[in-house]
Short mmCIF file of C-alpha atoms and ligand atoms in Angstrom, two decimals:
data_model
loop_
_atom_site.label_atom_id
_atom_site.label_comp_id
_atom_site.label_asym_id
_atom_site.label_seq_id
_atom_site.Cartn_x
_atom_site.Cartn_y
_atom_site.Cartn_z
CA UNK A 98 13.78 -6.47 -21.56
CA UNK A 99 10.19 -5.78 -20.42
CA UNK A 100 8.32 -2.89 -22.03
CA UNK A 101 6.50 -0.99 -19.29
CA UNK A 102 3.92 1.80 -18.93
CA UNK A 103 3.78 3.80 -15.71
CA UNK A 104 0.22 4.80 -14.83
CA UNK A 105 0.23 7.99 -12.70
CA UNK A 106 3.04 9.84 -10.98
CA UNK A 107 1.81 10.58 -7.45
CA UNK A 108 3.48 9.64 -4.15
CA UNK A 109 4.18 6.05 -5.18
CA UNK A 110 4.14 6.46 -8.98
CA UNK A 111 7.01 8.90 -9.19
CA UNK A 112 9.24 6.33 -7.48
CA UNK A 113 8.13 3.42 -9.64
CA UNK A 114 8.70 5.64 -12.68
CA UNK A 115 12.25 6.46 -11.51
CA UNK A 116 12.91 2.76 -10.97
CA UNK A 117 11.63 1.82 -14.44
CA UNK A 118 13.73 4.54 -16.08
CA UNK A 119 16.82 3.46 -14.14
CA UNK A 120 16.63 -0.30 -14.55
CA UNK A 121 18.45 -1.80 -17.52
CA UNK A 122 16.01 -4.73 -17.69
CA UNK A 123 12.92 -2.51 -18.06
CA UNK A 124 12.09 -0.13 -20.88
CA UNK A 125 9.71 2.75 -20.24
CA UNK A 126 7.38 3.01 -23.23
CA UNK A 127 4.58 5.21 -21.89
CA UNK A 128 3.34 7.29 -18.96
CA UNK A 129 -0.21 8.13 -17.94
CA UNK A 130 -1.14 11.42 -16.31
CA UNK A 131 -4.64 12.40 -15.26
CA UNK A 132 -3.79 15.95 -14.34
CA UNK A 133 -3.84 18.37 -17.31
CA UNK A 134 -0.75 20.05 -15.85
CA UNK A 135 1.22 16.80 -16.29
CA UNK A 136 -0.03 15.76 -19.75
CA UNK A 137 2.60 16.48 -22.40
CA UNK A 138 5.51 16.60 -19.97
CA UNK A 139 8.52 14.30 -20.19
CA UNK A 140 8.53 11.32 -17.80
CA UNK A 141 11.88 12.40 -16.37
CA UNK A 142 10.48 15.75 -15.34
CA UNK A 143 7.53 14.05 -13.61
CA UNK A 144 9.85 12.08 -11.32
CA UNK A 145 12.56 14.68 -10.74
CA UNK A 146 15.22 13.36 -13.14
CA UNK A 147 17.31 15.71 -15.29
CA UNK A 148 17.86 13.76 -18.48
CA UNK A 149 14.73 13.67 -20.71
CA UNK A 150 13.46 10.22 -21.68
CA UNK A 151 11.55 11.29 -24.79
CA UNK A 152 8.47 9.59 -23.28
CA UNK A 153 5.72 12.12 -22.82
CA UNK A 154 2.75 11.77 -20.46
CA UNK A 155 -0.70 11.20 -21.93
CA UNK A 156 -4.23 10.81 -20.57
CA UNK A 157 -5.18 8.59 -23.54
CA UNK A 158 -5.47 5.01 -22.28
CA UNK A 159 -6.14 3.58 -25.76
CA UNK A 160 -2.89 5.14 -26.98
CA UNK A 161 -1.04 3.45 -24.11
CA UNK A 162 -2.65 0.11 -24.98
CA UNK A 163 -1.67 0.60 -28.62
CA UNK A 164 1.98 0.70 -27.51
CA UNK A 165 1.62 -3.01 -26.69
CA UNK A 166 3.48 -2.93 -23.36
CA UNK A 167 4.24 -6.13 -21.45
CA UNK A 168 3.13 -4.57 -18.19
CA UNK A 169 1.50 -1.50 -16.64
CA UNK A 170 2.52 -0.25 -13.20
CA UNK A 171 -0.77 1.14 -11.89
CA UNK A 172 -0.36 3.51 -8.94
CA UNK A 173 -3.33 5.85 -9.42
CA UNK A 174 -5.42 6.69 -6.39
CA UNK A 175 -8.07 3.99 -6.63
CA UNK A 176 -9.82 3.41 -3.30
CA UNK A 177 -11.76 6.66 -3.71
CA UNK A 178 -12.82 5.77 -7.28
CA UNK A 179 -12.86 1.96 -7.40
CA UNK A 180 -15.36 1.51 -10.25
CA UNK A 181 -13.44 3.84 -12.55
CA UNK A 182 -10.17 2.14 -11.56
CA UNK A 183 -11.65 -1.30 -12.29
CA UNK A 184 -12.72 -0.05 -15.71
CA UNK A 185 -9.18 1.16 -16.45
CA UNK A 186 -7.58 -2.06 -15.18
CA UNK A 187 -10.04 -4.18 -17.19
CA UNK A 188 -9.05 -2.30 -20.37
CA UNK A 189 -5.38 -3.17 -19.94
CA UNK A 190 -5.92 -6.77 -18.78
CA UNK A 191 -8.42 -7.68 -21.46
CA UNK A 192 -6.01 -6.29 -24.05
CA UNK A 193 -3.48 -8.86 -22.83
CA UNK A 194 -1.37 -6.40 -20.80
CA UNK A 195 -0.23 -7.50 -17.34
CA UNK A 196 -0.68 -5.07 -14.45
CA UNK A 197 1.21 -4.69 -11.19
CA UNK A 198 -0.34 -2.18 -8.79
CA UNK A 199 -0.09 -0.50 -5.42
CA UNK A 200 -3.70 0.58 -5.82
CA UNK A 201 -6.88 -1.33 -4.89
CA UNK A 202 -5.47 -2.50 -1.57
CA UNK A 203 -8.30 -5.05 -1.20
CA UNK A 204 -6.49 -7.13 -3.83
CA UNK A 205 -3.38 -7.64 -1.68
CA UNK A 206 -5.24 -10.83 -0.71
CA UNK A 207 -7.04 -11.49 -3.99
CA UNK A 208 -8.56 -14.84 -2.99
CA UNK A 209 -10.44 -13.17 -0.15
CA UNK A 210 -11.51 -10.09 -2.12
CA UNK A 211 -15.19 -9.44 -2.75
CA UNK A 212 -16.89 -10.59 -5.95
CA UNK A 213 -17.39 -7.02 -7.24
CA UNK A 214 -13.59 -6.88 -7.53
CA UNK A 215 -12.71 -10.46 -8.34
CA UNK A 216 -15.29 -11.02 -11.06
CA UNK A 217 -14.59 -8.19 -13.54
CA UNK A 218 -10.84 -8.31 -12.99
CA UNK A 219 -10.62 -12.10 -13.02
CA UNK A 220 -12.67 -12.22 -16.23
CA UNK A 221 -10.47 -9.58 -17.85
CA UNK A 222 -7.36 -11.61 -16.96
CA UNK A 223 -9.00 -14.70 -18.39
CA UNK A 224 -10.06 -13.08 -21.66
CA UNK A 225 -6.77 -11.25 -22.18
CA UNK A 226 -4.50 -14.05 -20.90
CA UNK A 227 -2.98 -11.53 -18.49
CA UNK A 228 -2.16 -11.25 -14.78
CA UNK A 229 -2.81 -8.69 -12.06
CA UNK A 230 -0.73 -8.38 -8.90
CA UNK A 231 -1.31 -5.88 -6.07
CA UNK A 232 1.00 -5.28 -3.12
CA UNK A 233 2.69 -2.56 -1.05
CA UNK A 234 4.40 -2.09 2.29
CA UNK A 235 1.21 -1.92 4.43
CA UNK A 236 -1.03 -3.56 3.49
CA UNK A 237 1.43 -5.89 1.85
CA UNK A 238 4.92 -6.60 3.14
CA UNK A 239 4.14 -6.12 6.85
CA UNK A 240 1.22 -8.56 6.76
CA UNK A 241 2.74 -11.14 4.42
CA UNK A 242 6.51 -11.30 3.80
CA UNK A 243 7.49 -9.83 7.18
CA UNK A 244 5.06 -12.08 9.08
CA UNK A 245 6.19 -15.14 7.17
CA UNK A 246 9.82 -14.34 8.05
CA UNK A 247 8.92 -14.06 11.74
CA UNK A 248 6.83 -17.24 11.71
CA UNK A 249 9.67 -19.15 10.05
CA UNK A 250 11.63 -18.66 13.29
CA UNK A 251 9.16 -20.22 15.73
CA UNK A 252 8.03 -23.74 16.46
CA UNK A 253 4.72 -22.50 17.85
CA UNK A 254 2.88 -19.18 17.67
CA UNK A 255 0.24 -18.01 20.13
CA UNK A 256 -0.38 -14.56 18.65
CA UNK A 257 0.76 -12.31 15.82
CA UNK A 258 0.75 -8.52 16.00
CA UNK A 259 1.60 -6.41 12.97
CA UNK A 260 2.09 -2.71 13.66
CA UNK A 261 2.73 0.33 11.56
CA UNK A 262 3.88 3.06 13.97
CA UNK A 263 4.50 6.20 11.97
CA UNK A 264 4.73 9.95 12.26
CA UNK A 265 2.84 11.22 9.18
CA UNK A 266 3.71 14.92 9.83
CA UNK A 267 5.82 15.18 6.70
CA UNK A 268 3.53 13.04 4.52
CA UNK A 269 2.21 15.42 1.90
CA UNK A 270 -1.12 13.64 1.30
CA UNK A 271 -3.92 15.36 3.17
CA UNK A 272 -6.42 14.86 0.32
CA UNK A 273 -6.58 11.07 0.72
CA UNK A 274 -4.60 9.84 3.73
CA UNK A 275 -5.17 12.89 5.93
CA UNK A 276 -8.87 13.18 5.24
CA UNK A 277 -9.52 9.42 5.40
CA UNK A 278 -7.79 9.17 8.77
CA UNK A 279 -9.63 12.22 10.10
CA UNK A 280 -6.72 14.50 11.00
CA UNK A 281 -8.05 17.92 11.97
CA UNK A 282 -11.56 16.68 12.81
CA UNK A 283 -13.29 17.62 16.07
CA UNK A 284 -15.08 15.03 18.24
CA UNK A 285 -18.49 16.27 17.06
CA UNK A 286 -17.59 15.96 13.34
CA UNK A 287 -18.88 13.10 11.22
CA UNK A 288 -16.49 10.12 11.07
CA UNK A 289 -14.10 10.05 8.09
CA UNK A 290 -14.38 7.22 5.56
CA UNK A 291 -11.86 4.92 7.30
CA UNK A 292 -13.93 4.74 10.49
CA UNK A 293 -17.27 3.96 8.92
CA UNK A 294 -18.04 0.47 10.27
CA UNK A 295 -16.58 -2.20 8.00
CA UNK A 296 -14.08 -0.02 6.13
CA UNK A 297 -11.01 -0.87 8.22
CA UNK A 298 -11.94 -4.54 8.18
CA UNK A 299 -12.34 -4.37 4.41
CA UNK A 300 -8.86 -2.83 4.00
CA UNK A 301 -6.84 -4.77 6.61
CA UNK A 302 -9.18 -7.70 7.31
CA UNK A 303 -7.95 -9.48 4.17
CA UNK A 304 -4.39 -9.93 5.50
CA UNK A 305 -5.76 -11.01 8.92
CA UNK A 306 -8.07 -13.63 7.38
CA UNK A 307 -5.42 -14.70 4.89
CA UNK A 308 -2.92 -15.40 7.67
CA UNK A 309 -5.59 -17.36 9.55
CA UNK A 310 -6.19 -19.49 6.45
CA UNK A 311 -2.46 -20.04 5.98
CA UNK A 312 -2.04 -20.98 9.65
CA UNK A 313 -5.03 -23.31 9.53
CA UNK A 314 -6.69 -21.30 12.30
CA UNK A 315 -10.43 -20.75 12.44
CA UNK A 316 -11.34 -17.23 13.58
CA UNK A 317 -14.64 -16.54 15.35
CA UNK A 318 -14.68 -12.92 14.21
CA UNK A 319 -12.69 -10.10 12.63
CA UNK A 320 -13.29 -6.84 14.49
CA UNK A 321 -12.02 -3.27 14.40
CA UNK A 322 -11.14 -0.78 17.15
CA UNK A 323 -10.32 2.91 16.88
CA UNK A 324 -8.93 5.41 19.41
CA UNK A 325 -8.52 9.08 18.60
CA UNK A 326 -6.20 11.64 20.21
CA UNK A 327 -7.12 15.33 20.22
CA UNK A 328 -4.31 17.84 20.53
CA UNK A 329 -4.36 20.45 23.32
CA UNK A 330 -2.07 22.72 21.25
CA UNK A 331 -1.88 23.83 17.62
CA UNK A 332 0.22 21.52 15.38
CA UNK A 333 1.57 22.77 12.06
CA UNK A 334 3.07 20.23 9.68
CA UNK A 335 3.12 19.28 6.01
CA UNK A 336 0.16 16.89 6.34
CA UNK A 337 -2.15 19.46 7.96
CA UNK A 338 -2.52 22.27 10.45
CA UNK A 339 -4.42 20.93 13.44
CA UNK A 340 -6.04 23.33 15.90
CA UNK A 341 -6.44 22.65 19.64
CA UNK A 342 -9.26 20.16 20.22
CA UNK A 343 -8.83 18.53 16.83
CA UNK A 344 -7.56 15.03 16.05
CA UNK A 345 -3.79 14.73 15.60
CA UNK A 346 -3.21 11.02 16.23
CA UNK A 347 -5.11 7.80 15.81
CA UNK A 348 -4.62 4.21 16.87
CA UNK A 349 -6.70 1.66 15.03
CA UNK A 350 -6.59 -2.08 14.60
CA UNK A 351 -8.25 -4.95 12.85
CA UNK A 352 -8.26 -8.06 15.01
CA UNK A 353 -8.81 -11.72 14.22
CA UNK A 354 -10.46 -13.14 17.32
CA UNK A 355 -10.52 -16.77 18.48
CA UNK A 356 -12.14 -17.86 21.75
CA UNK A 357 -12.50 -14.21 22.78
CA UNK A 358 -8.79 -13.43 22.28
CA UNK A 359 -7.22 -11.38 19.48
CA UNK A 360 -4.74 -13.83 17.95
CA UNK A 361 -3.93 -11.91 14.74
CA UNK A 362 -3.83 -8.11 14.98
CA UNK A 363 -2.99 -5.47 12.40
CA UNK A 364 -2.57 -2.16 14.19
CA UNK A 365 -1.69 1.37 13.12
CA UNK A 366 -0.42 4.08 15.44
CA UNK A 367 -0.32 7.23 13.36
CA UNK A 368 0.61 10.63 14.77
CA UNK A 369 1.27 14.08 13.41
CA UNK A 370 4.60 15.12 14.98
CA UNK A 371 6.43 13.21 17.69
CA UNK A 372 4.68 15.10 20.49
CA UNK A 373 1.22 13.79 19.59
CA UNK A 374 -0.32 10.99 21.71
CA UNK A 375 2.75 10.73 23.97
CA UNK A 376 1.27 7.83 25.94
CA UNK A 377 1.05 5.60 22.85
CA UNK A 378 3.83 3.39 21.55
CA UNK A 379 6.74 4.88 19.58
CA UNK A 380 9.08 3.21 17.07
CA UNK A 381 12.26 1.95 18.74
CA UNK A 382 15.60 3.80 18.85
CA UNK A 383 14.14 7.26 18.26
CA UNK A 384 13.07 6.41 14.69
CA UNK A 385 10.07 8.10 13.11
CA UNK A 386 8.51 4.97 11.71
CA UNK A 387 8.48 1.20 11.94
CA UNK A 388 6.73 -1.75 10.37
CA UNK A 389 6.85 -4.27 13.18
CA UNK A 390 5.82 -7.86 13.58
CA UNK A 391 5.67 -9.48 16.99
CA UNK A 392 5.05 -13.18 17.21
CA UNK A 393 4.42 -14.45 20.72
CA UNK A 394 5.41 -18.07 20.83
CA UNK A 395 8.33 -20.43 21.06
CA UNK A 396 10.49 -18.31 20.97
CA UNK A 397 9.11 -14.72 20.90
CA UNK A 398 10.16 -12.95 17.69
CA UNK A 399 10.09 -9.23 17.02
CA UNK A 400 11.03 -7.85 13.61
CA UNK A 401 11.34 -4.08 13.20
CA UNK A 402 11.62 -2.88 9.62
CA UNK A 403 12.80 0.69 9.15
CA UNK A 404 12.95 2.13 5.67
CA UNK A 405 14.82 5.40 5.36
CA UNK A 406 16.56 7.51 2.77
CA UNK A 407 19.26 10.20 2.89
CA UNK A 408 17.11 12.75 1.05
CA UNK A 409 13.54 11.67 1.68
CA UNK A 410 11.21 11.63 4.67
CA UNK A 411 10.44 8.13 6.03
CA UNK A 412 6.88 8.20 4.72
CA UNK A 413 8.28 8.87 1.24
CA UNK A 414 10.85 6.11 1.74
CA UNK A 415 7.82 3.89 2.47
CA UNK A 416 6.40 4.95 -0.91
CA UNK A 417 9.69 3.94 -2.58
CA UNK A 418 9.35 0.53 -0.91
CA UNK A 419 5.72 0.27 -1.98
CA UNK A 420 6.88 0.93 -5.55
CA UNK A 421 9.60 -1.73 -5.11
CA UNK A 422 7.04 -4.33 -4.01
CA UNK A 423 5.42 -4.18 -7.43
CA UNK A 424 8.18 -3.06 -9.84
CA UNK A 425 10.39 -5.92 -8.65
CA UNK A 426 7.88 -8.56 -9.73
CA UNK A 427 7.26 -7.24 -13.25
CA UNK A 428 9.36 -9.88 -14.96
CA UNK A 429 7.80 -12.73 -12.97
CA UNK A 430 4.25 -11.44 -13.46
CA UNK A 431 4.91 -11.28 -17.20
CA UNK A 432 5.83 -14.98 -17.09
CA UNK A 433 3.05 -15.98 -14.68
CA UNK A 434 -0.07 -17.95 -15.56
CA UNK A 435 -3.06 -15.67 -16.20
CA UNK A 436 -5.21 -14.48 -13.31
CA UNK A 437 -5.17 -12.62 -10.00
CA UNK A 438 -1.83 -13.23 -8.34
CA UNK A 439 -1.22 -13.40 -4.59
CA UNK A 440 2.16 -12.84 -2.96
CA UNK A 441 2.30 -16.49 -1.91
CA UNK A 442 2.21 -17.52 -5.59
CA UNK A 443 5.57 -15.84 -6.23
CA UNK A 444 8.80 -17.68 -5.41
CA UNK A 445 10.62 -15.18 -3.19
CA UNK A 446 13.96 -15.49 -4.95
CA UNK A 447 12.25 -14.32 -8.15
CA UNK A 448 11.59 -10.81 -6.85
CA UNK A 449 15.23 -9.83 -6.44
CA UNK A 450 16.21 -10.45 -10.06
CA UNK A 451 17.45 -7.28 -11.73
CA UNK A 452 17.89 -5.33 -8.51
CA UNK A 453 21.66 -4.95 -8.49
CA UNK A 454 22.81 -2.79 -11.36
N1 NAP B 621 -0.18 -0.87 0.34
C1 NAP B 621 0.63 0.14 0.56
O1 NAP B 621 1.58 0.03 1.31
C2 NAP B 621 0.39 1.46 -0.10
C3 NAP B 621 1.21 2.54 0.23
C4 NAP B 621 0.98 3.76 -0.44
C5 NAP B 621 -0.05 3.86 -1.36
N2 NAP B 621 -0.82 2.77 -1.63
C6 NAP B 621 -1.89 2.86 -2.62
O2 NAP B 621 -1.31 3.25 -3.86
C7 NAP B 621 -2.16 4.12 -4.56
C8 NAP B 621 -1.41 5.41 -4.86
O3 NAP B 621 -1.08 6.06 -3.66
P1 NAP B 621 -0.40 7.51 -3.74
O4 NAP B 621 -0.16 7.94 -2.33
O5 NAP B 621 0.71 7.47 -4.72
O6 NAP B 621 -1.61 8.33 -4.32
P2 NAP B 621 -1.69 9.87 -4.76
O7 NAP B 621 -0.33 10.44 -4.87
O8 NAP B 621 -2.67 10.54 -3.85
O9 NAP B 621 -2.41 9.75 -6.18
C9 NAP B 621 -1.83 9.00 -7.20
C10 NAP B 621 -2.33 9.49 -8.52
O10 NAP B 621 -3.68 9.16 -8.71
C11 NAP B 621 -4.01 9.81 -9.92
N3 NAP B 621 -5.43 10.05 -10.08
C12 NAP B 621 -6.26 10.75 -9.29
N4 NAP B 621 -7.51 10.76 -9.82
C13 NAP B 621 -7.43 10.06 -10.99
C14 NAP B 621 -8.35 9.71 -12.00
N5 NAP B 621 -9.62 10.11 -11.93
N6 NAP B 621 -7.92 8.97 -13.04
C15 NAP B 621 -6.65 8.55 -13.13
N7 NAP B 621 -5.71 8.87 -12.20
C16 NAP B 621 -6.11 9.59 -11.15
C17 NAP B 621 -3.23 11.13 -9.93
O11 NAP B 621 -2.56 11.11 -11.16
P3 NAP B 621 -1.92 12.39 -11.87
O12 NAP B 621 -0.82 12.83 -10.97
O13 NAP B 621 -1.52 11.86 -13.15
O14 NAP B 621 -3.00 13.43 -11.95
C18 NAP B 621 -2.28 10.97 -8.74
O15 NAP B 621 -0.97 11.38 -8.98
C19 NAP B 621 -3.39 4.31 -3.68
O16 NAP B 621 -4.41 3.48 -4.15
C20 NAP B 621 -2.93 3.90 -2.29
O17 NAP B 621 -3.94 3.35 -1.49
C21 NAP B 621 -0.61 1.58 -1.03
#
């Protein structure tokens, strides 16, 4: 039985919290909440369960450390506050507490992460004899496990394209995702954070470069491209209300280029409502979202992953899967050698233990 703290209960965190409460092999011992409206409330209430757990949310990190958990599931918004997030992660790791996280997406490929991330976190793992593992659905699954599955079916690959094609209309996250992607901006507005040169390549370039390393391929460059779509009519949806002339869809990609040709591409086609950017690609079979890998080669392989849920929107189902990517490795991470863990370090059969209950 692993004793676990859930850190934050946002889009991803509420699903990891539910999973921890439900699983017989994990014991919830603490919950962090930053928001004063959540502090003092029972964990069950914070993830929509009826039966109280007796575990009450706190904003006191030292009190959570004092509980001596085996692992923290860290799902706080971190890309907008990386230095503060590093400080929080360092506290847990140097106290000997393992961390699995959906946050700090740069660490999905930890060996290629910049020194400002690797050094403090690596040192904290070293001094605390603890491990840190970061993953999700995208970046994460679509650029590692899904690609590896596709590549296992070919004798030769000439190109790899990873796509997330999603309708974010019902994704209730304007503050980070909506703003960062620039929904609702006019052509004359300043670019949002994602489109500042180098930001996309910092977030999705890691998986591109990591695949190149794994394939033994030398890339000449890793580049980014962005296309915006401005709506001619007003769009009202959960993510945002977008007025005519404002951005309601975006297509962006990070490309690993060799001899002038993009050989490894990670692309996002993100629209608000199905009517936006009608000339761009849609998920197959009338679905609202897909994580797709296409390997051109011998033979051609196309994998389309659709996550869905009877009660939740597909973007929220994607958050459940993001939670799964990290909750499912808790036991293994607790047994792992200290340090920053990459997905390729984990034997794949290990991540399904405890799932059927
Ligand atoms: N790789 C993937 O596939 C993938 C997919 C989805 C998300 N993510 C990543 O996972 C993380 C969480 O995403 P999300 O959509 O769940 O985020 P979110 O709902 O926007 O925010 C998560 C939580 O961050 C907490 N927070 C905000 N400011 C804080 C602060 N100063 N100190 C401590 N906590 C703070 C809030 O906690 P309280 O509620 O307690 O106030 C909030 O609930 C992000 O870093 C995101 O990039 C990755």
